[in-house]
Amino acid sequence: MKYICIIMSIDRAQREVRTPVVSDQEGMLCLIQEFQLVPFFVNIIPGYSIEEHTPPELWFTDENLGPWDWKIDCIQSGDVAYGKFLYGGKAAFATVDVYREIINWRRSLPKFKPSPDQKKVLDYIEEHGSVSVSDVRQLMGLKKAAADALLAKIQMQARIITGDIARVYRGADLRYSGWQRSSFCTPEALFEEMDFPFPGYKPRTLKSSLTPAQSLDFLKDTVRNVCGDVPDKVLMKILG
């Protein structure tokens, strides 16, 4: 059964882990839009992940690629920010309105100021429009794990986001078994600077009307609206 964007009327302050309900990409997108900010994988808040809302038999088996593949369609919808920007650099989804506040808060913090190496990657993106892990490896002379880590740190700064993910088809039969190739760009380029708007497209801004402190409060409230009365200490671990 597909996930329907109607949440059971459970007191939000006492909400427990719900029965998994996501069974396809439409349901996954609907859950992201309902939660507005949600980690991809299991984390320190029970029930607060895409993984926990997906039946186990649909989670990356030989027969099903599940949310691992469905995320591509969610990203390509144009309404979802995806990247490693929660819980110390773990994958997460956010609506554009919520991601705006992540930008406003994170970029105000000295600890998220780009290092020289990170600035070099950002300069590359400014010149070329996007960057891949392979590009970073060549640019910086890094191995894949180090290049991934460098990109994750810039994503935590809310300075880059996953722009697109391409499915990779391999072998003589060109089989797709979950291999993917991601590209990264600035959130401004992805959400504000669309050169060829689709029908019904409305220009959006990533400039928040809130102060950074108010943006953090907004993000805490967004999580609590889904998970109940989560302690500040736990929220700060999730929000980074």
GROMACS .gro file of N, CA and C in nm, residues 58-70 167 176-180:
model
   57
   58LEU      N    1   1.188  -0.457   0.130
   58LEU     CA    2   1.207  -0.362   0.021
   58LEU      C    3   1.338  -0.285   0.033
   59TRP      N    4   1.416  -0.315   0.136
   59TRP     CA    5   1.537  -0.238   0.163
   59TRP      C    6   1.659  -0.304   0.102
   60PHE      N    7   1.693  -0.266  -0.021
   60PHE     CA    8   1.815  -0.304  -0.090
   60PHE      C    9   1.842  -0.454  -0.083
   61THR      N   10   1.754  -0.530  -0.145
   61THR     CA   11   1.773  -0.674  -0.160
   61THR      C   12   1.808  -0.703  -0.305
   62ASP      N   13   1.831  -0.830  -0.337
   62ASP     CA   14   1.861  -0.868  -0.475
   62ASP      C   15   1.745  -0.835  -0.568
   63GLU      N   16   1.623  -0.838  -0.514
   63GLU     CA   17   1.505  -0.812  -0.596
   63GLU      C   18   1.464  -0.666  -0.594
   64ASN      N   19   1.497  -0.595  -0.487
   64ASN     CA   20   1.453  -0.457  -0.472
   64ASN      C   21   1.569  -0.368  -0.428
   65LEU      N   22   1.578  -0.251  -0.489
   65LEU     CA   23   1.678  -0.152  -0.448
   65LEU      C   24   1.619  -0.051  -0.350
   66GLY      N   25   1.486  -0.050  -0.342
   66GLY     CA   26   1.418   0.029  -0.241
   66GLY      C   27   1.458   0.176  -0.236
   67PRO      N   28   1.460   0.235  -0.114
   67PRO     CA   29   1.490   0.377  -0.099
   67PRO      C   30   1.624   0.417  -0.158
   68TRP      N   31   1.720   0.326  -0.164
   68TRP     CA   32   1.849   0.359  -0.223
   68TRP      C   33   1.832   0.409  -0.367
   69ASP      N   34   1.740   0.348  -0.439
   69ASP     CA   35   1.712   0.391  -0.576
   69ASP      C   36   1.603   0.497  -0.581
   70TRP      N   37   1.503   0.485  -0.495
   70TRP     CA   38   1.391   0.580  -0.497
   70TRP      C   39   1.436   0.722  -0.471
  167ARG      N   40   2.213   0.670  -1.249
  167ARG     CA   41   2.225   0.525  -1.235
  167ARG      C   42   2.336   0.475  -1.327
  176TYR      N   43   2.164  -0.269  -1.398
  176TYR     CA   44   2.171  -0.171  -1.291
  176TYR      C   45   2.147  -0.243  -1.159
  177SER      N   46   2.249  -0.245  -1.074
  177SER     CA   47   2.238  -0.316  -0.947
  177SER      C   48   2.261  -0.224  -0.827
  178GLY      N   49   2.238  -0.097  -0.848
  178GLY     CA   50   2.250  -0.002  -0.737
  178GLY      C   51   2.369   0.091  -0.745
  179TRP      N   52   2.459   0.069  -0.841
  179TRP     CA   53   2.573   0.159  -0.855
  179TRP      C   54   2.523   0.294  -0.906
  180GLN      N   55   2.572   0.400  -0.843
  180GLN     CA   56   2.526   0.535  -0.877
  180GLN      C   57   2.644   0.632  -0.881
   0.00000   0.00000   0.00000
